[in-house]
Amino acid sequence: MEQEEVAARQDADPQLMFRIERPVYDESFIRSKLLNRKENSTTLRERLTQQFRCSSKRAKAAALSFLPILTWLPSYPVKQYLFSDVVSGLSTGVVQLPQGLAYAMLAAVPPVYGLYSSFYPVLLYTFFGTSRHISVGTFAVISLMIGGVAVREAPDSMFYVLPANGSNMSAVLDVEARDARRVQVAVVLTTLVGIIQIVLGLLRFGFVAIYLTEPLVRGFTTAAAVHVVVSQLKYLLGVKTPRFSGPLSAIYSVIEVLGHITSTNITTLILGLVCLVFLYVVKDLNERFKKKLPIPIPGEIIVVIVSTGISYGLSLAEDYKVDVVGKIPTGLLPPAAPEFSLLPSLITDSFAVAIVGFSMGISLAKIFALKHGYSVDGNQELIALGLCNFISSFFKTFTITCSMSRSLVQESTGGKTQIAGLLASLVVLLVVVAIGFVFQPLPQTALAAIIMVNLLGMFKQFRDIPTLWRTSKIELAIWLVAFVASVLLGLDYGLLVAISFAILTVIYRTQSPKTATLGHVPGTGLYCDVDEYEEAAEYEGIKIFHSNSSIYFANSDLYLNALKEKTGVNPEHLQAARKARNKQRVKANSNYNSPPKICVKYKKEGVTHEVLSYNHMEGEEEQRNGRLGDRHMESNSEETVFLEHPSTVHSIILDWTPVSFIDTVGAKAIKQVIKEYAAVDVRVVIASCSRSLLADLDTLQFFTGVMTTDMVFPTVHDAVLHCQQSNSH
């Protein structure tokens, strides 16, 4: 009869005690006496009916899920939140404005399209997003990926035209036609990204972001920062170089810039360096005094306003050949359908942009949600970003996601809800509709400085390398592969290589798991690695094998090899040794007149023993009596047989605590090895098998023939006690 007691020791240092006395359980006993499965009386039709049944409650829940703004706007505390949201929205808006202009350069489209992308998606996210603090809009990494696709699909070489007057002058670049084509490519790509994100969200595929592990994302974004800086060098120096895309594009760009460095525009360089230094100082001051400053110093908008004023006042574009933003149309464009004929060549790129954009957004959204005590829905975030991209693409925007720098501004300035994001988008709208023309003299070198300074945080990710070296070599390898592949092959191929490598590391970990032989720690019921802990001692004749991986087609052979190596019991060698001994015994009995001399060598000890048969000893007796016959002289042969040392192990316990799944190949391999051990009188039992894994074994028909449920035990200690008792009988 089972007795159970839990008592607390009442002394100066009370310790909770656990005592239990029960019979040794095996799976057969558990199924017949202890556990009974619940009967599932519902049919498939009933479950489907329940799943798709519509009610007012479910309709309301679906509406609130699809439009999260309905959950918080009706109860919005105006007095508590409104002022903070207004301050935060205006602060974020003045940051969003210059970043929109700057990141349009990365996307290889005219700057005004960056402003469109900073308005429409932000407005839509207010209604569909679940995060209260992230700032969606243009982002450097995504903009660069779009720019790479746009340049690939609409390179400069496609738009060189001969002068209309038919002179002998060389062909000139039709910038307007090129930019129009690149806008079409960016818009169609954005439409496709939106569709993919919406579909993934509706299919509840929000988990896809987990395949972009943190070291992969950080290595990838660091590589993107390198690409961005390289792409901005020509604007900082004021040199004219083509834009490259595809593998080795970063190297080609650096070579091209260095080749034209003698034609650097000194005015452009000085202005760009002044902007760089000023922005860096402002960023450092904001970081150091963020607790004392009511709002961060808006360094970027100051740079935009001052550099625009200087450019206009000194006529930098006309007199000093400084490249400026140029024409910014006033007002919004009417909606127009994208050029869907471009779709087939953009499918692969759109998947990469969709996944990267979502992973950036959800990772930052989760950080803020954890900090402020609310939750975000990954699937709804996918749908929200998808709708922002899809609907906005009809208004000539490019793909957006969450921006870390703007989100930090929105949160640090007291933003409470997406009302702050809504107000930020209205700031951008004001510029687009009313005063966009003011920024036409803005030097491109100032925008390049804004982009470069915003990447400082990404370059700080190089500090991950020494940390990962100390903590996880595999994650360091993922970081380095993501970085190197993305720098050399481009962001699209680099991301594919990085994800493939990350998946390979998972396979590698299952292919090379940590294995151990466990021993009992006296008086505790604990079983630990005998090679690692002095207190752990093995039971005589019992080996307990532990491997921290599941058993499936890719590692089943490795599991069995590790089992034989760790336990020191190889059934094939024992079987061969047994056959050799039987063979020699039969041979000795059949050749009574010519008994052989058998030299038996045990492999492990390296000791040679002479094993003499009864007949041979009789021959020696005859020799001592002086009656050694010719027949003995003729057959004084010696045969050497290498044998495995006789095993003293009678039981092997497989600790399946870490095993989460097993497939048909793994199940067959385990059944086969159990039979092989049984053939040499070594019993194999299984311990600590989870209920879900037992259900899998039942489905795989594992318990058939000699395999029975009474060889499975709920704990290692149950298995040990059973093996000890069975061996004593």
XYZ file of C-alpha atoms in Angstrom:
729
model
C 0.000 0.000 0.000
C 1.360 3.410 -0.938
C 2.259 5.791 1.855
C 3.196 9.389 1.271
C 4.428 12.040 3.668
C 5.602 15.578 3.207
C 6.944 17.207 6.376
C 8.821 20.354 7.289
C 11.708 20.173 9.688
C 10.987 22.596 12.556
C 14.401 23.842 13.577
C 16.611 26.903 13.092
C 17.078 26.047 9.428
C 13.803 24.402 8.333
C 14.092 22.216 5.246
C 11.161 20.774 3.362
C 11.329 16.983 3.400
C 9.891 14.560 0.869
C 9.331 10.930 1.776
C 7.469 8.381 -0.276
C 7.137 4.628 -0.072
C 5.553 2.724 -2.948
C 6.001 -0.374 -5.075
C 8.274 -0.347 -8.111
C 6.129 0.735 -11.054
C 6.462 -0.298 -14.666
C 4.384 0.920 -17.584
C 2.265 -2.232 -17.659
C 1.223 -1.707 -14.019
C 0.626 2.023 -14.563
C -1.695 1.393 -17.519
C -3.663 -1.367 -15.815
C -3.890 0.001 -12.247
C -3.021 3.705 -12.031
C -3.936 5.673 -15.143
C -7.006 5.558 -17.348
C -7.285 7.738 -20.438
C -10.214 10.121 -20.668
C -12.724 9.139 -23.278
C -13.044 11.677 -26.090
C -16.731 11.469 -26.942
C -16.811 14.331 -29.452
C -16.721 13.383 -33.103
C -14.721 15.148 -35.812
C -17.896 16.725 -37.140
C -18.773 18.087 -33.695
C -15.275 19.524 -33.260
C -15.433 21.214 -36.665
C -18.891 22.573 -35.873
C -17.607 23.971 -32.586
C -14.577 25.495 -34.288
C -16.530 27.298 -36.987
C -19.643 28.149 -34.958
C -20.460 31.863 -35.107
C -21.856 33.777 -32.157
C -22.000 37.401 -31.112
C -19.296 36.780 -28.526
C -16.937 35.249 -31.074
C -17.711 37.982 -33.608
C -16.860 40.644 -31.028
C -13.636 38.861 -30.096
C -12.658 38.620 -33.771
C -13.363 42.326 -34.311
C -11.317 43.321 -31.256
C -8.495 41.056 -32.375
C -8.459 42.488 -35.896
C -8.822 46.107 -34.721
C -6.908 46.338 -31.423
C -7.599 50.084 -31.230
C -11.181 49.207 -30.177
C -9.837 47.598 -26.983
C -8.098 50.716 -25.631
C -9.473 53.825 -27.390
C -12.962 53.815 -25.722
C -11.305 53.832 -22.295
C -8.444 56.168 -23.244
C -7.605 58.316 -20.159
C -7.374 61.746 -21.795
C -6.141 63.653 -18.744
C -3.413 61.149 -17.931
C -2.157 60.189 -21.380
C -2.959 62.926 -23.903
C -0.223 65.427 -23.012
C 2.452 62.712 -22.931
C 1.279 61.331 -26.276
C 1.282 64.811 -27.873
C 4.844 65.543 -26.720
C 5.980 62.080 -27.790
C 4.232 62.327 -31.161
C 5.771 65.709 -32.012
C 9.238 64.521 -30.900
C 8.951 61.352 -32.974
C 7.594 63.305 -35.958
C 10.603 65.624 -36.135
C 12.842 62.540 -36.152
C 10.679 60.698 -38.663
C 10.807 63.535 -41.158
C 14.593 63.582 -41.839
C 14.825 59.790 -41.589
C 12.095 59.403 -44.211
C 14.025 61.671 -46.587
C 17.311 59.903 -45.846
C 16.115 56.293 -46.068
C 14.501 56.992 -49.442
C 18.073 57.399 -50.715
C 18.835 53.896 -49.438
C 15.748 52.569 -51.216
C 17.015 54.160 -54.475
C 13.868 56.268 -54.888
C 13.337 60.069 -54.755
C 13.168 61.493 -51.178
C 9.465 62.391 -51.300
C 8.579 58.675 -51.371
C 10.252 58.366 -47.987
C 7.810 60.952 -46.689
C 4.861 59.038 -48.143
C 6.202 55.906 -46.415
C 6.405 57.831 -43.131
C 2.733 58.824 -43.284
C 0.356 56.156 -44.645
C 1.748 53.072 -42.835
C 2.053 54.898 -39.493
C -1.562 56.024 -39.764
C -2.746 52.471 -40.510
C -0.681 50.862 -37.743
C -2.536 52.988 -35.177
C -5.677 50.962 -35.965
C -4.260 47.463 -36.543
C -1.118 47.222 -34.370
C -0.953 45.689 -30.892
C 2.190 47.460 -29.649
C 1.720 50.798 -27.925
C 5.290 52.016 -28.193
C 6.989 51.024 -31.450
C 7.336 53.581 -34.229
C 6.745 52.057 -37.649
C 7.953 53.632 -40.844
C 11.146 53.661 -42.882
C 14.063 51.580 -41.566
C 17.651 51.448 -42.813
C 17.997 47.664 -43.277
C 14.689 47.237 -45.115
C 15.302 50.344 -47.224
C 18.696 48.997 -48.236
C 17.206 45.618 -49.212
C 14.581 47.391 -51.337
C 17.269 49.562 -52.905
C 19.282 46.498 -53.841
C 16.280 44.981 -55.632
C 15.396 48.282 -57.340
C 18.948 48.748 -58.641
C 19.072 45.145 -59.855
C 15.781 45.414 -61.725
C 16.391 48.958 -63.028
C 20.151 49.515 -63.367
C 21.590 52.732 -64.743
C 22.700 50.912 -67.904
C 19.046 50.563 -68.989
C 18.472 54.314 -69.095
C 21.320 55.831 -71.097
C 19.930 57.719 -74.081
C 21.570 59.641 -76.917
C 21.112 63.428 -77.021
C 18.079 64.602 -79.017
C 20.167 66.857 -81.300
C 22.022 63.830 -82.696
C 25.494 65.228 -81.924
C 28.517 63.052 -81.276
C 28.195 63.507 -77.521
C 28.144 60.352 -75.392
C 24.863 58.927 -74.098
C 23.388 60.585 -71.013
C 21.503 59.027 -68.111
C 17.742 59.573 -68.112
C 17.376 60.047 -64.357
C 13.604 60.640 -64.396
C 12.874 57.416 -66.314
C 15.245 55.463 -64.082
C 13.707 56.794 -60.878
C 10.178 56.155 -62.165
C 11.060 52.524 -62.914
C 12.715 52.055 -59.532
C 9.638 53.460 -57.809
C 7.520 50.896 -59.691
C 9.815 48.076 -58.549
C 9.774 49.271 -54.913
C 5.972 49.638 -54.924
C 5.318 46.182 -56.417
C 7.781 44.628 -53.972
C 5.942 46.358 -51.110
C 2.576 45.046 -52.377
C 3.916 41.497 -52.480
C 5.521 41.834 -49.023
C 2.169 42.990 -47.647
C 0.315 40.044 -49.189
C 2.852 37.563 -47.782
C 2.674 39.069 -44.293
C -1.150 39.088 -44.303
C -1.329 35.456 -45.454
C 1.248 34.331 -42.876
C -0.676 36.180 -40.171
C -4.023 34.631 -41.149
C -2.390 31.177 -41.174
C -1.079 31.865 -37.650
C 2.530 31.718 -38.825
C 3.760 34.356 -36.406
C 6.278 31.816 -35.140
C 8.386 32.068 -38.326
C 10.411 34.810 -36.652
C 11.906 32.239 -34.257
C 14.044 30.927 -37.110
C 15.789 34.302 -37.096
C 17.646 33.706 -33.855
C 19.096 36.737 -32.059
C 22.762 36.152 -33.061
C 21.613 35.758 -36.682
C 19.611 38.999 -36.602
C 22.424 40.916 -34.916
C 25.059 39.629 -37.338
C 22.744 40.332 -40.272
C 21.909 43.882 -39.153
C 25.580 44.628 -38.497
C 26.338 43.542 -42.062
C 23.460 45.723 -43.255
C 25.037 48.643 -41.394
C 28.273 48.022 -43.313
C 26.340 48.038 -46.609
C 24.554 51.252 -45.622
C 27.771 53.077 -44.710
C 29.425 51.927 -47.933
C 26.415 53.105 -49.956
C 26.562 56.562 -48.297
C 30.276 57.180 -48.841
C 29.672 58.645 -52.307
C 27.121 61.125 -50.899
C 29.454 62.105 -48.065
C 32.340 62.690 -50.491
C 30.237 64.111 -53.305
C 31.525 61.702 -55.973
C 29.524 60.185 -58.821
C 29.643 56.386 -58.822
C 27.152 53.738 -59.982
C 25.201 51.760 -57.397
C 25.865 48.011 -57.302
C 23.688 45.127 -56.191
C 24.176 41.400 -55.703
C 27.234 39.448 -54.452
C 30.349 41.505 -53.654
C 28.423 44.746 -54.245
C 29.936 46.297 -51.094
C 33.472 45.584 -52.328
C 32.724 46.916 -55.805
C 31.229 50.081 -54.276
C 34.303 50.711 -52.094
C 36.642 50.165 -55.060
C 34.575 52.551 -57.179
C 34.536 55.259 -54.480
C 38.309 54.931 -53.917
C 38.845 55.145 -57.670
C 37.004 58.486 -57.781
C 38.306 59.871 -54.480
C 40.454 62.435 -56.294
C 37.265 64.074 -57.570
C 35.882 64.595 -54.052
C 33.783 67.739 -53.631
C 35.520 69.468 -50.706
C 32.479 71.591 -49.822
C 30.279 68.468 -49.662
C 32.851 66.631 -47.533
C 33.262 69.492 -45.027
C 29.508 69.966 -44.667
C 29.004 66.215 -44.235
C 31.743 65.905 -41.596
C 30.363 68.878 -39.633
C 26.918 67.253 -39.655
C 28.433 63.927 -38.569
C 30.284 65.451 -35.623
C 27.292 67.531 -34.540
C 24.886 64.568 -34.672
C 27.321 62.333 -32.785
C 27.713 64.933 -29.998
C 23.939 65.434 -29.743
C 23.380 61.656 -29.634
C 25.974 61.311 -26.874
C 24.417 64.163 -24.866
C 20.941 62.637 -25.222
C 22.296 59.318 -23.954
C 24.187 60.798 -21.015
C 21.469 63.177 -19.810
C 18.344 61.275 -20.849
C 17.028 61.336 -17.265
C 17.444 65.106 -16.952
C 16.229 66.138 -20.405
C 12.414 66.371 -20.712
C 12.696 65.435 -24.393
C 15.768 64.415 -26.436
C 17.548 67.183 -28.342
C 16.198 66.855 -31.933
C 19.622 66.871 -33.580
C 18.419 65.478 -36.899
C 15.784 68.135 -37.561
C 18.293 70.817 -36.511
C 20.761 69.465 -39.082
C 18.061 69.382 -41.757
C 16.892 72.948 -41.096
C 20.373 74.504 -40.698
C 21.945 72.677 -43.661
C 18.946 73.545 -45.829
C 19.278 77.206 -44.839
C 23.014 77.256 -45.533
C 22.531 75.472 -48.870
C 19.839 77.948 -49.923
C 21.686 81.019 -48.645
C 25.053 80.160 -50.221
C 23.601 78.550 -53.379
C 25.671 75.432 -52.737
C 24.020 73.487 -55.578
C 24.746 76.109 -58.243
C 28.051 77.604 -57.072
C 29.761 74.620 -55.394
C 28.141 71.670 -57.203
C 26.805 70.185 -53.953
C 24.165 67.503 -54.611
C 20.819 68.396 -53.057
C 17.493 66.602 -52.593
C 15.890 68.414 -55.502
C 12.243 68.627 -56.395
C 9.748 67.606 -53.693
C 6.177 67.643 -55.084
C 3.579 69.261 -52.857
C 0.559 67.201 -51.894
C -0.304 63.508 -51.917
C -0.485 61.272 -54.967
C -3.797 59.641 -55.921
C -3.974 55.866 -55.437
C -2.789 53.766 -58.372
C -2.452 50.025 -59.014
C 1.120 48.664 -58.900
C 2.799 47.324 -62.046
C 1.999 43.653 -61.404
C 3.941 42.484 -64.470
C 7.074 42.838 -62.331
C 5.853 40.311 -59.747
C 7.536 37.082 -60.979
C 11.098 38.375 -60.557
C 10.431 39.732 -57.048
C 8.904 36.738 -55.236
C 12.109 35.525 -53.568
C 13.113 39.030 -52.492
C 9.648 39.726 -51.098
C 9.808 36.701 -48.773
C 13.175 37.842 -47.418
C 11.976 41.417 -46.866
C 8.687 40.227 -45.297
C 10.403 37.927 -42.782
C 13.155 40.397 -41.858
C 10.679 43.263 -41.515
C 8.393 41.243 -39.252
C 11.242 39.887 -37.102
C 12.548 43.427 -36.510
C 9.087 44.664 -35.546
C 8.043 41.799 -33.275
C 11.364 41.638 -31.420
C 11.209 45.329 -30.468
C 7.466 45.162 -29.746
C 8.063 42.295 -27.291
C 10.827 44.236 -25.539
C 8.547 47.234 -24.894
C 5.576 45.018 -23.989
C 7.657 43.189 -21.376
C 8.957 46.483 -19.985
C 5.500 48.062 -19.653
C 3.506 44.984 -18.666
C 1.254 44.202 -21.617
C 1.257 41.576 -24.370
C 1.575 41.717 -28.149
C 0.060 39.225 -30.587
C 2.636 38.016 -33.116
C 0.013 36.944 -35.651
C -1.854 40.244 -35.421
C 1.451 42.116 -35.784
C 2.035 40.200 -39.023
C -1.423 41.160 -40.263
C -0.933 44.785 -39.164
C 2.406 45.157 -40.947
C 0.968 43.368 -43.978
C -2.002 45.736 -44.183
C 0.264 48.765 -43.696
C 2.463 47.640 -46.583
C -0.303 46.388 -48.889
C -2.717 49.328 -48.595
C 0.037 51.964 -48.552
C 1.674 50.528 -51.677
C -1.272 51.858 -53.714
C -0.146 55.329 -52.612
C 3.446 54.851 -53.827
C 5.190 53.852 -50.579
C 7.967 51.331 -50.011
C 8.174 48.611 -47.352
C 8.200 49.718 -43.721
C 8.858 48.107 -40.373
C 9.706 49.239 -36.863
C 12.613 51.672 -36.343
C 14.634 51.180 -33.172
C 15.863 54.788 -32.902
C 12.403 56.325 -33.382
C 10.764 53.772 -31.083
C 13.223 54.698 -28.332
C 12.389 58.372 -28.862
C 8.645 57.647 -28.761
C 8.964 55.617 -25.563
C 11.505 57.826 -23.762
C 9.484 61.015 -24.372
C 6.505 59.519 -22.535
C 4.465 57.931 -25.306
C 1.662 55.824 -23.841
C -0.307 54.646 -26.899
C -0.251 54.753 -30.695
C -1.878 58.199 -30.509
C 1.759 59.333 -30.409
C 2.431 57.522 -33.699
C -0.694 59.062 -35.209
C 0.486 62.574 -34.321
C 3.955 61.813 -35.709
C 2.400 60.861 -39.034
C 0.421 64.117 -39.039
C 3.680 66.059 -38.663
C 4.962 64.335 -41.807
C 1.627 65.017 -43.557
C 1.961 68.721 -42.797
C 5.354 68.803 -44.493
C 4.159 66.830 -47.532
C 1.051 68.917 -48.059
C 2.264 72.406 -47.145
C 5.998 72.961 -46.816
C 7.757 70.113 -48.658
C 9.303 72.534 -51.148
C 11.281 74.139 -48.301
C 13.567 71.077 -48.125
C 14.484 71.053 -51.825
C 17.924 72.704 -51.176
C 18.735 70.089 -48.463
C 22.242 68.661 -49.199
C 22.365 64.914 -49.682
C 25.547 64.785 -47.604
C 23.505 65.922 -44.560
C 21.111 62.997 -45.099
C 24.112 60.662 -45.426
C 25.385 61.945 -42.066
C 21.958 61.308 -40.470
C 21.943 57.734 -41.782
C 25.504 56.979 -40.624
C 25.026 58.314 -37.092
C 21.801 56.315 -36.719
C 23.813 53.159 -37.422
C 26.126 53.605 -34.430
C 23.951 51.293 -32.348
C 24.274 48.544 -34.942
C 28.057 48.811 -35.053
C 28.125 48.391 -31.272
C 26.898 44.853 -31.950
C 30.516 43.916 -32.699
C 30.810 43.716 -28.909
C 28.754 40.519 -29.161
C 31.798 38.637 -30.479
C 33.855 38.382 -27.240
C 30.688 37.712 -25.223
C 29.584 34.881 -27.514
C 33.139 33.500 -27.558
C 32.867 33.040 -23.797
C 29.283 31.764 -23.726
C 28.466 29.863 -26.930
C 30.812 29.057 -29.802
C 27.919 27.837 -31.969
C 26.001 31.117 -31.601
C 29.232 32.985 -32.355
C 29.545 30.938 -35.551
C 25.954 31.891 -36.495
C 26.734 35.585 -35.872
C 29.924 35.495 -37.952
C 28.380 33.500 -40.814
C 25.395 35.887 -40.949
C 27.743 38.888 -40.970
C 30.315 37.631 -43.484
C 27.743 36.076 -45.848
C 25.575 39.211 -45.809
C 28.545 41.532 -46.418
C 29.979 39.469 -49.271
C 26.879 37.971 -50.917
C 24.402 40.768 -50.317
C 21.555 40.907 -47.816
C 19.218 38.550 -49.702
C 21.642 35.673 -50.298
C 23.354 36.385 -46.989
C 20.090 35.943 -45.101
C 19.428 32.650 -46.895
C 22.915 31.360 -46.065
C 22.577 32.490 -42.438
C 19.195 30.768 -41.931
C 20.501 27.581 -43.577
C 23.560 27.611 -41.340
C 21.448 28.214 -38.220
C 19.289 25.190 -39.088
C 22.429 23.125 -39.698
C 23.657 24.001 -36.200
C 20.448 22.515 -34.786
C 21.098 19.323 -36.747
C 24.712 19.372 -35.577
C 23.613 19.609 -31.946
C 21.347 16.581 -32.339
C 24.139 14.755 -34.183
C 26.644 15.368 -31.406
C 24.701 15.330 -28.136
C 26.301 15.046 -24.718
C 26.209 11.444 -23.549
C 26.902 10.130 -20.063
C 26.905 7.055 -17.884
C 24.878 7.846 -14.776
C 25.531 6.800 -11.219
C 23.518 7.008 -8.004
C 24.230 9.731 -5.451
C 23.741 7.845 -2.160
C 20.758 8.831 -0.058
C 19.252 11.216 -2.618
C 17.544 9.278 -5.406
C 19.508 11.449 -7.855
C 21.456 10.054 -10.813
C 24.376 12.058 -12.203
C 27.284 11.659 -14.621
C 29.925 9.422 -13.034
C 32.683 11.135 -15.027
C 31.681 14.564 -13.734
C 30.716 14.028 -10.097
C 32.736 12.210 -7.446
C 29.664 11.250 -5.410
C 27.959 9.421 -8.280
C 28.616 5.673 -8.134
C 27.466 2.955 -10.517
C 25.537 -0.082 -9.342
C 27.349 -3.351 -9.923
C 26.252 -4.997 -13.160
C 24.002 -2.060 -14.201
C 24.823 0.632 -16.742
C 22.594 3.732 -17.014
C 22.967 5.503 -20.370
C 21.887 9.130 -20.864
C 21.902 11.151 -24.104
C 20.429 14.648 -24.275
C 18.745 14.340 -27.672
C 15.747 12.776 -29.323
C 16.099 9.643 -31.454
C 15.281 9.919 -35.139
C 16.610 8.970 -38.558
C 19.525 11.434 -38.513
C 21.076 10.322 -35.226
C 19.792 6.824 -34.406
C 23.046 5.151 -35.495
C 25.064 7.677 -33.516
C 22.875 7.020 -30.476
C 23.518 3.273 -30.660
C 27.267 3.732 -31.189
C 27.442 6.052 -28.173
C 25.425 3.522 -26.128
C 27.880 0.714 -26.897
C 30.908 2.929 -26.308
C 29.737 4.484 -23.025
C 28.508 1.248 -21.458
C 31.520 -0.732 -22.688
C 29.178 -3.539 -23.743
C 29.073 -4.304 -27.455
C 26.669 -7.163 -28.232
C 28.325 -7.894 -31.578
C 31.725 -8.433 -29.967
C 30.225 -10.520 -27.166
C 28.349 -12.641 -29.705
C 31.522 -13.121 -31.756
C 33.464 -14.127 -28.651
C 30.772 -16.593 -27.665
C 30.747 -18.148 -31.137
C 34.546 -18.398 -31.116
C 34.540 -20.192 -27.775
C 31.813 -22.582 -28.931
C 33.703 -23.232 -32.150
C 36.906 -24.076 -30.311
C 35.038 -26.303 -27.859
C 33.463 -28.258 -30.734
C 36.771 -28.450 -32.543
C 38.553 -29.669 -29.436
C 35.959 -32.370 -28.890
C 36.018 -33.559 -32.519
C 39.834 -33.586 -32.768
C 40.575 -35.666 -29.677
C 43.690 -37.086 -31.283
C 45.108 -33.700 -32.216
C 44.094 -31.178 -29.569
C 45.036 -27.620 -30.517
C 46.673 -25.051 -28.356
C 44.369 -22.048 -28.147
C 45.918 -18.681 -27.326
C 43.055 -16.461 -26.147
C 43.768 -12.729 -26.074
C 41.359 -10.334 -24.416
C 41.278 -7.068 -26.284
C 40.893 -4.587 -23.469
C 43.442 -5.872 -20.989
C 45.962 -6.981 -23.587
C 46.750 -10.074 -21.485
C 47.462 -13.405 -23.171
C 46.216 -16.601 -21.522
C 46.827 -20.167 -22.604
C 43.617 -22.125 -22.445
C 44.289 -25.824 -22.667
C 41.615 -28.396 -23.353
C 41.184 -31.585 -21.324
C 42.617 -33.628 -24.221
C 45.670 -31.436 -24.386
C 46.304 -31.896 -20.675
C 46.047 -35.627 -21.211
C 48.688 -35.340 -23.919
C 50.984 -33.561 -21.452
C 50.460 -36.369 -19.007
C 51.554 -38.845 -21.684
C 54.643 -36.735 -22.355
C 55.624 -36.798 -18.702
C 55.270 -40.596 -18.743
C 57.581 -40.827 -21.736
C 54.823 -41.902 -24.116
C 54.674 -38.969 -26.472
C 53.312 -40.328 -29.775
C 54.061 -39.246 -33.288
C 50.555 -37.956 -33.706
C 51.146 -35.333 -31.021
C 54.391 -34.182 -32.566
C 52.704 -33.784 -35.917
C 49.881 -31.611 -34.673
C 51.503 -29.346 -32.128
C 49.667 -26.399 -33.653
C 48.696 -23.112 -32.027
C 45.679 -20.929 -32.932
C 45.237 -17.356 -31.641
C 41.700 -16.097 -31.034
C 40.975 -12.455 -30.017
C 37.990 -12.336 -27.680
C 36.044 -9.601 -25.931
C 36.510 -9.685 -22.171
C 33.532 -11.490 -20.611
C 30.909 -8.873 -19.648
C 29.878 -8.471 -16.022
C 26.986 -6.163 -17.024
C 23.580 -7.813 -16.793
C 21.328 -4.756 -17.293
C 21.359 -1.506 -19.264
C 18.924 1.322 -18.489
C 18.178 3.903 -21.175
C 17.372 7.224 -19.501
C 14.912 8.886 -21.874
C 14.275 12.017 -19.784
C 15.517 14.363 -22.576
C 13.910 12.426 -25.445
C 11.008 14.471 -26.819
C 10.238 12.473 -29.967
C 11.161 9.299 -31.826
C 10.432 8.287 -35.418
C 10.047 4.890 -37.120
C 13.778 4.620 -37.882
C 14.695 5.383 -34.267
C 12.088 2.947 -32.908
C 13.344 0.133 -35.163
C 16.942 0.831 -34.161
C 16.073 0.659 -30.436
C 14.101 -2.581 -30.898
C 17.011 -4.119 -32.801
C 19.634 -3.217 -30.209
C 17.420 -4.532 -27.386
C 17.213 -7.869 -29.234
C 20.983 -7.893 -29.799
C 21.652 -7.361 -26.092
C 19.072 -9.997 -25.161
C 20.975 -12.491 -27.327
C 24.034 -12.067 -25.067
C 21.983 -12.125 -21.827
C 22.004 -8.371 -21.204
C 18.621 -6.907 -20.303
C 17.746 -3.427 -21.672
C 14.984 -1.353 -20.094
C 13.738 2.208 -20.635
C 13.250 4.823 -17.885
C 11.721 8.300 -17.522
C 9.753 8.169 -20.757
C 7.190 10.974 -21.087
C 3.515 10.166 -21.652
C 3.523 11.867 -25.057
C 6.543 9.819 -26.120
C 4.817 6.635 -24.922
C 1.838 7.566 -27.071
C 4.219 7.921 -30.033
C 5.684 4.485 -29.285
C 2.168 3.010 -29.227
C 1.442 4.628 -32.595
C 4.694 3.206 -33.988
C 3.678 -0.267 -32.663
C 6.864 -0.440 -30.621
C 5.373 -2.747 -27.988
C 5.005 -5.877 -30.114
C 6.680 -9.273 -29.912
C 9.400 -9.323 -27.269
C 8.901 -5.604 -26.597
C 6.432 -5.180 -23.763
C 5.307 -2.299 -21.583
C 6.773 -3.937 -18.467
C 10.250 -2.984 -19.707
C 9.408 0.738 -19.389
C 9.679 2.447 -15.976
C 8.538 5.895 -14.827
C 11.861 6.746 -13.141
C 15.469 5.607 -13.326
C 15.291 4.410 -9.721
C 12.305 2.168 -10.507
C 14.337 0.624 -13.321
C 17.398 0.136 -11.078
C 15.406 -1.640 -8.348
C 13.737 -3.878 -10.929
C 17.074 -4.851 -12.503
C 18.628 -5.592 -9.114
C 15.707 -7.797 -8.086
C 15.590 -9.628 -11.427
C 19.307 -10.398 -11.289
C 19.140 -11.717 -7.714
C 16.580 -14.391 -8.683
